[in-house]
């Protein structure tokens, strides 16, 4: 199926990544009778907005999105980045509430939309679908707990940034020179993740480079020693 963003098209029943996806690891029959609406989104598209009535759930087939929340003053906070295979909006649909976050694509994405009524019927009538949804909600909960520990216990903004980079290192590429990271976030977006300003992030990254704790070339970060970076973390 052609699309305008040169994405590899994923079909639920023949997706090569099926076994690696949180929500999609279910019997194909669970999805067979469900009406899905496949859409391709460019970078910067909003899937749904915080406070909007939950109309259904979104299965992220490819690409990445960021989940954000905002204050009454308009201050934005990035809660986390969701990867391909994740289910979005399920908690709002299950609890019949508004979406609790806004979701925006950070790169071109393929997304399957399932109407709320169809999703609720699916998890009510298929054990594997129900367990897959429960697994996703459980993973979301533990991710929220990890983020709370990462940033809630940090004493300084510098420590928050160090914790964030260390979290990225857990999935980074291990090389003889250290851990290589591909960071596709702007300084403004990093600031929104740790609750500070863009200027502060720029200054803190400069300090980390000056102290040889990280190397930065474009969107590539290299962490020569995670142990040295860990020394900035007090808890």
CSV table of N, CA and C in Angstrom, one decimal, residues 50 66-71 74-80 101-102 151 189-196:
chain,number,residue,atom,x,y,z
A,50,UNK,N,-5.2,16.5,25.0
A,50,UNK,CA,-5.6,16.4,26.4
A,50,UNK,C,-6.9,17.1,26.7
A,66,UNK,N,5.2,11.6,21.0
A,66,UNK,CA,5.5,12.1,22.3
A,66,UNK,C,4.2,12.4,23.0
A,67,UNK,N,4.1,12.0,24.3
A,67,UNK,CA,2.9,12.2,25.2
A,67,UNK,C,3.2,13.4,26.0
A,68,UNK,N,2.3,14.4,26.0
A,68,UNK,CA,2.6,15.7,26.7
A,68,UNK,C,1.4,16.0,27.5
A,69,UNK,N,1.6,16.9,28.5
A,69,UNK,CA,0.6,17.5,29.3
A,69,UNK,C,0.9,18.9,29.5
A,70,UNK,N,-0.1,19.8,29.9
A,70,UNK,CA,0.2,21.2,30.0
A,70,UNK,C,-0.5,21.8,31.2
A,71,UNK,N,0.1,22.9,31.7
A,71,UNK,CA,-0.5,23.6,32.8
A,71,UNK,C,-1.5,24.6,32.3
A,74,UNK,N,-0.1,27.2,30.2
A,74,UNK,CA,0.4,26.8,28.9
A,74,UNK,C,1.8,26.2,28.9
A,75,UNK,N,2.3,25.9,30.1
A,75,UNK,CA,3.6,25.3,30.2
A,75,UNK,C,3.5,23.8,29.8
A,76,UNK,N,4.3,23.3,28.9
A,76,UNK,CA,4.2,21.9,28.4
A,76,UNK,C,5.3,21.1,29.1
A,77,UNK,N,4.9,19.8,29.3
A,77,UNK,CA,5.8,18.8,29.9
A,77,UNK,C,5.7,17.5,29.1
A,78,UNK,N,6.8,17.1,28.6
A,78,UNK,CA,6.8,15.8,27.8
A,78,UNK,C,6.9,14.7,28.9
A,79,UNK,N,5.9,13.8,28.9
A,79,UNK,CA,5.9,12.7,29.9
A,79,UNK,C,6.7,11.6,29.4
A,80,UNK,N,6.7,11.2,28.1
A,80,UNK,CA,7.5,10.1,27.6
A,80,UNK,C,7.3,10.1,26.1
A,101,UNK,N,-3.7,13.0,28.2
A,101,UNK,CA,-2.5,13.6,27.6
A,101,UNK,C,-2.8,14.0,26.1
A,102,UNK,N,-1.9,14.8,25.6
A,102,UNK,CA,-1.9,15.0,24.1
A,102,UNK,C,-0.8,14.2,23.5
A,151,UNK,N,12.9,11.7,38.0
A,151,UNK,CA,12.9,13.1,38.0
A,151,UNK,C,12.4,13.7,39.4
A,189,UNK,N,12.6,20.4,23.6
A,189,UNK,CA,11.9,19.2,24.0
A,189,UNK,C,12.6,18.5,25.2
A,190,UNK,N,13.9,18.5,25.2
A,190,UNK,CA,14.6,17.9,26.4
A,190,UNK,C,14.2,18.7,27.6
A,191,UNK,N,14.1,20.1,27.5
A,191,UNK,CA,13.7,20.9,28.6
A,191,UNK,C,12.3,20.6,29.1
A,192,UNK,N,11.4,20.3,28.1
A,192,UNK,CA,10.0,19.9,28.5
A,192,UNK,C,10.0,18.6,29.2
A,193,UNK,N,11.0,17.7,29.0
A,193,UNK,CA,11.0,16.4,29.7
A,193,UNK,C,11.4,16.6,31.1
A,194,UNK,N,12.3,17.5,31.4
A,194,UNK,CA,12.8,17.6,32.8
A,194,UNK,C,12.4,18.9,33.5
A,195,UNK,N,11.4,19.6,32.9
A,195,UNK,CA,10.8,20.7,33.6
A,195,UNK,C,11.7,21.9,33.8
A,196,UNK,N,12.4,22.3,32.7
A,196,UNK,CA,13.3,23.5,32.8
A,196,UNK,C,13.2,24.3,31.5
